[in-house]
Amino acid sequence: MECNEYREKFIHESMSRQEKEEFVEHIKRCSGCRRFVERYNGARDFIKLRTEYIPSEFLEEKILSKIKTKRSIKMLYKVAVPTAVIMIIGLFFVIKPLSGRQIMYEKVASAGIEMLSSKRTTRTSTNSDFSYLVKIKYASDQF
Amino acid sequence: MKKMLAIFFLIMITGVAFSTWINEFVSAYASQIIEGHRVIVEERGDTTRLRYEDVLRNGYNEIVKVVAPDFFEWAHLKGRTYIIFGNEMKTSPATIVDSEQMFIKALSSDPSKVSTSTYNGKKSYRIVVKSRNATYTALVLSPSLILVYLKIKGRSSQITMTYDKVKIVPLDYFNAVVSKFKIVNKPPSSIEVKVWKLVYHLDNVSVASLSVNGISIAIVSGEAEGIGNIVVYVFKSSENVSTSNLVSQFKSKGYSSFAFEQNGIRMVFAGSIEIGKLKEWVNKIFKAK
């Protein structure tokens, strides 16, 4: 018999006594059929065990919770990561103008700070749209 | 007895005569059309200011060109003060006080003394007026009745005005000069009024303009009495400027600062003085509740 014929008959348990003896002799020589028999027996034992063993509620819950956690992590990757990326990009566009405004205020205030820190002894020259107001003051006779 | 009576009558007659002369002078001043160049010296404490002005006057209407130290033109027309910008006369946010007109006002209401005198070798009259706040001493040429010298001595200051050139000009000349200007009777803007108020109340004042991102800000700096150096940022409330941001900038450098809003104008004040005193000064100036 060929290997495949032996294996099929082995799975279906349809070998005659003689065929079984021949297959035992064949296994000794054929490493492929030997490995097949080993694997098949392992799988069959596991199935047998699975049908005979009923897990405790605790273990079931533990398994379910692990599955949920795994799903949550998957969701996190699907939703939270893109959201975070969008937020970071958004913040970049918000913070950038804000820092620009901050610089503007620093610049605007620095002119006044300079005026406050300088010790004035005489009237300084005026350069403004409102400079004529200073001229009004000094053109007006005051006593 | 007769001698005393004679002296009494002489004094009376002289008094009446000078009183009539004063009325004559005031009327003459109100109808004179003159063009001249005058020098004004203002003395206040240790500070002396000098101004050179070209004057074209028709009675109480006048066009004054300040030629030094800073060029500036203004006018008094029909009781209103105008600022001249090129060919335009714009309503001034404040009345410009002319010492001559102050003198005429005092002369009409306060006791005065007239005597004959000379001015640069020319016959003149010396008028002394004592008002509550000041003593006016004037020299008026005879017989033209043109004012050529005026000294006003106040409690803490003195103004001396001297004409080095003055002549009578025809009315047509005055009218021709005035007609060249376009008179804009538009009331001053709120921001102008606020900046003027600050300028008026600060010594050694200066005004700067700042334009950042299309926002116009006027920066007024000067010395406030009893406060010291202060800086005020003035801008329209409609401008997109954060006052808190500006205030914190000043505070971060150790200055007292606060923002104040009135009539659609925002102001940010900063100074080295404690915040309470700064606020008190601002409230006094702007009569804020």
Coordinates of C-alpha atoms in Angstrom, one line a residue:
Chain A
M1 CA 0.0 0.0 0.0
E2 CA 1.1 3.5 -0.5
C3 CA 1.5 6.0 2.3
N4 CA -1.7 7.9 1.6
E5 CA -3.7 4.7 1.5
Y6 CA -2.3 3.7 4.9
R7 CA -3.0 7.1 6.4
E8 CA -6.6 7.3 5.1
K9 CA -7.3 3.8 6.4
F10 CA -5.6 4.7 9.7
I11 CA -7.8 7.8 10.2
H12 CA -11.0 5.9 9.4
E13 CA -9.8 3.0 11.4
S14 CA -10.6 0.6 8.5
M15 CA -7.5 -1.5 8.4
S16 CA -7.7 -5.3 8.7
R17 CA -5.4 -7.0 11.2
Q18 CA -2.9 -7.9 8.6
E19 CA -2.9 -4.4 7.2
K20 CA -2.4 -3.0 10.7
E21 CA 0.7 -5.3 11.1
E22 CA 2.0 -4.2 7.7
F23 CA 1.4 -0.5 8.7
V24 CA 3.4 -1.0 12.0
E25 CA 6.2 -2.4 9.9
H26 CA 5.9 0.5 7.4
I27 CA 6.0 3.1 10.2
K28 CA 9.3 1.7 11.3
R29 CA 10.7 2.5 7.9
C30 CA 8.6 5.6 6.9
S31 CA 9.4 8.6 8.9
G32 CA 6.6 10.7 7.2
C33 CA 3.9 8.2 8.2
R34 CA 5.5 7.9 11.7
R35 CA 5.2 11.8 12.2
F36 CA 1.7 11.7 10.7
V37 CA 0.6 9.1 13.3
E38 CA 2.2 11.1 16.1
R39 CA 0.5 14.3 15.1
Y40 CA -2.9 12.7 14.5
N41 CA -2.8 11.0 17.9
G42 CA -1.8 14.4 19.6
A43 CA -4.7 16.2 17.9
R44 CA -7.1 13.5 18.8
D45 CA -6.1 13.6 22.4
F46 CA -6.6 17.4 22.5
I47 CA -10.1 17.1 21.0
K48 CA -10.9 14.4 23.5
L49 CA -9.7 16.6 26.3
R50 CA -11.6 19.7 25.0
T51 CA -14.9 17.8 25.0
E52 CA -14.3 16.2 28.4
Y53 CA -13.0 19.3 30.2
I54 CA -15.4 22.2 31.3
P55 CA -13.5 25.4 32.4
S56 CA -14.4 27.3 35.6
E57 CA -16.4 30.6 35.4
F58 CA -13.3 32.4 36.6
L59 CA -11.2 31.1 33.8
E60 CA -13.9 31.9 31.3
E61 CA -14.1 35.4 32.6
K62 CA -10.4 35.7 32.5
I63 CA -10.3 34.5 28.9
L64 CA -13.1 36.8 27.9
S65 CA -11.5 39.8 29.6
K66 CA -8.3 39.1 27.8
I67 CA -10.1 39.0 24.6
K68 CA -11.9 42.3 25.4
T69 CA -8.6 43.9 26.3
K70 CA -7.1 42.8 23.1
R71 CA -10.1 44.2 21.2
S72 CA -9.8 47.5 23.1
I73 CA -6.2 47.8 22.3
K74 CA -7.1 47.2 18.6
M75 CA -9.8 49.9 18.9
L76 CA -7.3 52.2 20.5
Y77 CA -5.0 51.8 17.6
K78 CA -7.8 52.3 15.2
V79 CA -9.4 55.4 16.8
A80 CA -7.1 57.0 19.4
V81 CA -3.9 57.1 17.4
P82 CA -5.4 58.9 14.4
T83 CA -7.2 61.3 16.8
A84 CA -4.0 62.0 18.7
V85 CA -2.2 62.7 15.4
I86 CA -5.0 65.0 14.3
M87 CA -4.9 66.8 17.7
I88 CA -1.1 67.2 17.5
I89 CA -1.4 68.7 14.0
G90 CA -4.2 70.9 15.2
L91 CA -2.2 72.1 18.2
F92 CA 0.7 72.9 16.0
F93 CA -1.5 75.3 14.0
V94 CA -3.1 76.8 17.1
I95 CA 0.1 77.2 19.1
K96 CA 2.1 78.6 16.2
P97 CA -0.1 81.7 15.9
L98 CA -0.4 82.0 19.7
S99 CA 3.4 82.1 20.0
G100 CA 3.4 84.6 17.2
R101 CA 1.0 86.8 19.1
Q102 CA 3.1 86.4 22.2
I103 CA 6.1 87.7 20.3
M104 CA 4.0 90.6 19.0
Y105 CA 3.0 91.6 22.5
E106 CA 6.6 91.4 23.7
K107 CA 7.6 93.6 20.8
V108 CA 4.8 96.1 21.4
A109 CA 5.5 96.2 25.2
S110 CA 9.3 96.5 24.7
A111 CA 8.8 100.0 23.2
G112 CA 7.1 101.2 26.4
I113 CA 9.5 99.4 28.7
E114 CA 12.3 101.1 27.0
M115 CA 10.6 104.5 27.5
L116 CA 10.0 103.7 31.2
S117 CA 13.6 102.7 31.8
S118 CA 15.1 105.7 30.1
K119 CA 15.7 108.7 32.3
R120 CA 14.2 111.7 30.5
T121 CA 15.7 115.1 31.1
T122 CA 14.2 117.0 28.3
R123 CA 11.2 116.7 26.0
T124 CA 11.9 113.9 23.5
S125 CA 11.2 114.2 19.9
T126 CA 7.8 112.9 18.9
N127 CA 7.0 110.7 15.9
S128 CA 3.4 109.9 15.7
D129 CA 0.0 110.6 14.0
F130 CA -0.8 112.5 17.2
S131 CA 2.5 114.5 17.4
Y132 CA 0.5 117.7 16.7
L133 CA -1.1 117.2 20.1
V134 CA 2.3 117.7 21.8
K135 CA 2.8 120.7 19.5
I136 CA -0.6 122.2 20.6
K137 CA 0.6 121.8 24.2
Y138 CA 3.8 123.7 23.6
A139 CA 2.3 126.3 21.3
S140 CA -0.2 127.1 23.9
D141 CA 0.9 129.8 26.4
Q142 CA 0.8 128.2 29.9
F143 CA 1.5 129.9 33.1
Chain B
M1 CA -7.1 173.0 50.3
K2 CA -7.4 174.3 46.7
K3 CA -4.1 172.6 45.9
M4 CA -5.4 169.3 47.1
L5 CA -8.6 169.6 45.2
A6 CA -6.7 170.4 42.1
I7 CA -4.5 167.3 42.5
F8 CA -7.7 165.2 43.1
F9 CA -9.3 166.5 40.0
L10 CA -6.1 166.0 38.0
I11 CA -5.9 162.4 39.2
M12 CA -9.6 161.9 38.4
I13 CA -9.2 163.4 34.9
T14 CA -6.1 161.3 34.2
G15 CA -7.9 158.2 35.4
V16 CA -10.9 158.9 33.1
A17 CA -8.6 159.7 30.3
F18 CA -6.6 156.4 30.6
S19 CA -9.8 154.4 31.1
T20 CA -11.1 155.9 27.8
W21 CA -7.7 155.1 26.3
I22 CA -7.9 151.5 27.4
N23 CA -11.3 151.1 25.7
E24 CA -9.8 152.7 22.6
F25 CA -6.9 150.3 22.7
V26 CA -9.1 147.2 23.1
S27 CA -11.3 148.4 20.2
A28 CA -8.1 149.1 18.1
Y29 CA -6.8 145.6 18.9
A30 CA -10.1 144.0 17.8
S31 CA -10.0 145.7 14.4
Q32 CA -6.3 145.7 13.7
I33 CA -4.9 143.5 10.8
I34 CA -1.3 142.9 11.4
E35 CA 1.5 140.6 10.3
G36 CA 4.5 140.1 12.4
H37 CA 7.2 137.9 13.9
R38 CA 7.3 137.3 17.6
V39 CA 9.6 135.5 20.1
I40 CA 8.0 133.9 23.1
V41 CA 10.0 132.9 26.1
E42 CA 8.3 130.6 28.7
E43 CA 10.1 130.3 32.0
R44 CA 8.9 127.7 34.5
G45 CA 11.2 126.7 37.4
D46 CA 14.5 125.6 35.8
T47 CA 12.9 125.1 32.4
T48 CA 13.0 127.8 29.7
R49 CA 11.2 127.4 26.4
L50 CA 11.6 129.6 23.4
R51 CA 9.3 129.8 20.4
Y52 CA 9.5 131.8 17.2
E53 CA 6.2 132.5 15.5
D54 CA 4.9 134.3 12.4
V55 CA 1.6 135.8 13.1
L56 CA -1.1 137.1 10.8
R57 CA -3.9 138.6 12.8
N58 CA -7.2 140.2 12.1
G59 CA -8.7 141.2 15.5
Y60 CA -9.2 138.0 17.4
N61 CA -8.8 135.9 14.3
E62 CA -5.3 134.8 13.7
I63 CA -3.1 132.3 11.8
V64 CA 0.1 131.4 13.7
K65 CA 3.0 129.6 12.2
V66 CA 5.4 128.3 14.9
V67 CA 8.7 128.2 13.0
A68 CA 10.9 126.9 15.8
P69 CA 11.6 124.7 17.7
D70 CA 9.1 122.5 15.9
F71 CA 7.2 123.6 12.9
F72 CA 3.4 123.8 13.6
E73 CA 0.6 125.9 12.3
W74 CA -2.6 126.8 14.0
A75 CA -5.4 129.3 13.8
H76 CA -8.1 131.0 15.8
L77 CA -11.1 131.7 13.6
K78 CA -14.5 132.9 14.9
G79 CA -13.7 131.7 18.4
R80 CA -12.6 128.2 17.3
T81 CA -9.1 126.7 17.3
Y82 CA -7.9 124.9 14.2
I83 CA -4.8 122.9 13.5
I84 CA -3.4 123.4 10.1
F85 CA -2.3 120.4 8.0
G86 CA -1.1 121.5 4.6
N87 CA -4.1 123.3 3.1
E88 CA -6.6 122.0 5.6
M89 CA -7.7 123.5 8.9
K90 CA -8.9 120.8 11.2
T91 CA -10.8 121.4 14.5
S92 CA -8.4 121.2 17.4
P93 CA -9.2 118.9 20.3
A94 CA -8.0 121.8 22.6
T95 CA -8.0 125.5 22.7
I96 CA -4.6 127.0 22.1
V97 CA -4.1 129.9 24.5
D98 CA -2.5 133.0 23.1
S99 CA -1.0 135.2 25.7
E100 CA -2.1 138.4 23.8
Q101 CA -5.7 137.4 24.0
M102 CA -5.3 136.5 27.7
F103 CA -4.0 140.0 28.2
I104 CA -6.9 141.7 26.3
K105 CA -9.3 139.6 28.4
A106 CA -7.6 140.7 31.7
L107 CA -7.5 144.3 30.5
S108 CA -11.2 144.3 30.0
S109 CA -12.0 142.9 33.5
D110 CA -9.1 143.7 35.9
P111 CA -7.7 146.9 37.3
S112 CA -5.0 148.4 35.1
K113 CA -2.5 151.3 35.1
V114 CA -1.3 153.1 32.0
S115 CA 1.7 155.3 31.7
T116 CA 3.8 156.7 28.8
S117 CA 7.0 155.0 27.9
T118 CA 9.4 154.3 25.0
Y119 CA 10.1 151.1 23.1
N120 CA 13.3 151.0 21.0
G121 CA 13.2 154.8 21.0
K122 CA 9.6 155.0 19.9
K123 CA 6.9 156.6 21.9
S124 CA 4.7 154.0 23.6
Y125 CA 2.3 153.3 26.4
R126 CA 3.0 151.0 29.3
I127 CA 0.0 149.0 30.6
V128 CA 0.1 147.0 33.8
V129 CA -2.9 144.8 34.7
K130 CA -3.1 142.9 37.9
S131 CA -5.4 139.9 37.8
R132 CA -5.9 137.2 40.5
N133 CA -3.4 134.8 38.9
A134 CA -0.9 137.0 37.2
T135 CA 0.5 140.5 36.5
Y136 CA 0.5 141.6 32.8
T137 CA 2.9 144.3 31.6
A138 CA 2.5 145.4 28.0
L139 CA 4.0 148.0 25.7
V140 CA 1.8 149.5 23.0
L141 CA 3.2 151.7 20.2
S142 CA 1.9 155.2 19.8
P143 CA -0.1 156.3 17.8
S144 CA -0.7 152.9 16.0
L145 CA -1.7 151.1 19.2
I146 CA 0.1 148.0 18.1
L147 CA 1.1 145.6 20.9
V148 CA 4.8 145.0 20.7
Y149 CA 5.8 143.6 24.1
L150 CA 4.0 141.6 26.8
K151 CA 5.2 140.0 30.0
I152 CA 2.9 137.8 32.1
K153 CA 4.2 136.9 35.5
G154 CA 2.4 134.1 37.2
R155 CA 3.1 132.5 40.6
S156 CA 5.5 129.9 39.3
S157 CA 6.1 130.9 35.7
Q158 CA 6.7 133.8 33.3
I159 CA 5.9 134.4 29.7
T160 CA 7.6 137.1 27.7
M161 CA 6.4 137.9 24.2
T162 CA 8.3 140.4 22.0
Y163 CA 7.5 141.4 18.4
D164 CA 10.7 142.0 16.4
K165 CA 8.7 142.8 13.2
V166 CA 5.2 144.0 12.9
K167 CA 3.2 145.8 10.3
I168 CA -0.4 146.7 9.4
V169 CA -1.6 144.7 6.4
P170 CA -4.9 145.1 4.3
L171 CA -8.0 143.0 5.0
D172 CA -7.8 141.6 1.5
Y173 CA -4.4 140.1 2.3
F174 CA -5.7 138.4 5.4
N175 CA -8.8 137.1 3.6
A176 CA -6.7 135.8 0.7
V177 CA -4.5 133.8 3.1
V178 CA -7.5 132.4 5.0
S179 CA -9.4 131.5 1.8
K180 CA -6.5 129.2 0.7
F181 CA -7.4 126.8 3.5
K182 CA -10.2 124.3 3.5
I183 CA -11.9 124.4 6.9
V184 CA -12.9 120.9 8.2
N185 CA -15.3 121.4 11.0
K186 CA -15.2 117.8 12.1
P187 CA -15.1 117.1 15.9
P188 CA -11.9 115.4 17.1
S189 CA -12.0 111.6 17.3
S190 CA -12.3 109.8 20.7
I191 CA -8.7 108.6 20.5
E192 CA -7.5 112.1 19.8
V193 CA -9.4 113.4 22.8
K194 CA -7.9 110.7 25.1
V195 CA -4.3 111.2 23.8
W196 CA -4.7 115.0 24.2
K197 CA -5.8 114.5 27.8
L198 CA -2.7 112.5 28.5
V199 CA -0.5 115.0 26.7
Y200 CA -1.9 117.8 28.6
H201 CA -1.4 116.2 32.0
L202 CA 2.1 114.9 31.4
D203 CA 5.4 116.8 31.5
N204 CA 8.2 116.1 29.1
V205 CA 5.6 114.3 27.1
S206 CA 6.2 112.4 23.8
V207 CA 3.8 110.5 21.6
A208 CA 4.8 107.6 19.3
S209 CA 2.8 105.5 16.9
L210 CA 3.1 101.8 16.5
S211 CA 1.5 99.8 13.8
V212 CA 1.7 96.0 14.2
N213 CA -0.3 93.6 12.0
G214 CA -2.6 96.4 10.9
I215 CA -3.3 97.5 14.5
S216 CA -2.5 101.2 15.3
I217 CA -1.4 102.0 18.8
A218 CA -0.5 105.4 20.2
I219 CA 2.2 105.3 22.9
V220 CA 2.2 108.3 25.2
S221 CA 5.0 108.7 27.7
G222 CA 5.9 111.4 30.1
E223 CA 6.2 112.4 33.7
A224 CA 3.0 112.5 35.8
E225 CA 3.0 114.8 38.9
G226 CA 3.7 112.7 42.0
I227 CA 3.9 109.5 39.9
G228 CA 7.0 109.7 37.8
N229 CA 7.6 108.2 34.4
I230 CA 4.6 106.5 32.9
V231 CA 3.7 105.0 29.6
V232 CA 0.2 104.7 28.2
Y233 CA -0.8 102.6 25.2
V234 CA -4.0 104.0 23.6
F235 CA -6.0 102.2 21.0
K236 CA -9.6 101.7 19.8
S237 CA -11.5 99.0 21.7
S238 CA -12.4 97.5 18.4
E239 CA -8.8 96.7 17.7
N240 CA -7.8 93.1 18.3
V241 CA -5.4 93.8 21.1
S242 CA -5.4 91.8 24.4
T243 CA -4.9 94.3 27.2
S244 CA -4.2 91.5 29.7
N245 CA -1.3 90.3 27.5
L246 CA 0.2 93.8 27.4
V247 CA -0.4 94.2 31.2
S248 CA 1.4 91.0 31.9
Q249 CA 4.3 92.0 29.7
F250 CA 4.8 95.1 31.9
K251 CA 4.3 93.2 35.1
S252 CA 6.9 90.6 34.1
K253 CA 9.4 93.4 34.0
G254 CA 8.5 94.6 37.4
Y255 CA 6.2 97.6 36.5
S256 CA 2.8 98.3 37.8
S257 CA 0.3 98.1 35.0
F258 CA -3.5 98.0 34.4
A259 CA -6.0 98.5 31.6
F260 CA -8.7 101.0 31.4
E261 CA -11.5 101.5 29.0
Q262 CA -13.6 104.6 28.3
N263 CA -15.8 105.7 25.3
G264 CA -14.6 102.9 23.0
I265 CA -11.0 103.6 23.8
R266 CA -8.7 101.2 25.7
M267 CA -5.6 102.3 27.5
V268 CA -2.9 100.3 29.2
F269 CA -1.0 102.2 31.8
A270 CA 2.4 101.2 33.1
G271 CA 4.8 102.9 35.6
S272 CA 7.2 102.3 38.4
I273 CA 4.8 103.6 41.1
E274 CA 2.6 101.3 43.1
I275 CA -0.6 100.3 41.3
G276 CA -3.0 102.1 43.7
K277 CA -1.3 105.5 43.1
L278 CA -1.3 104.9 39.4
K279 CA -5.0 104.1 39.4
E280 CA -5.7 107.1 41.5
W281 CA -3.9 109.4 39.0
V282 CA -5.8 107.8 36.1
N283 CA -9.1 108.2 37.9
K284 CA -8.3 111.8 38.5
I285 CA -7.5 112.5 34.9
F286 CA -10.3 110.6 33.3
K287 CA -12.8 111.1 36.2
A288 CA -13.6 107.4 36.2
K289 CA -16.0 106.1 38.7

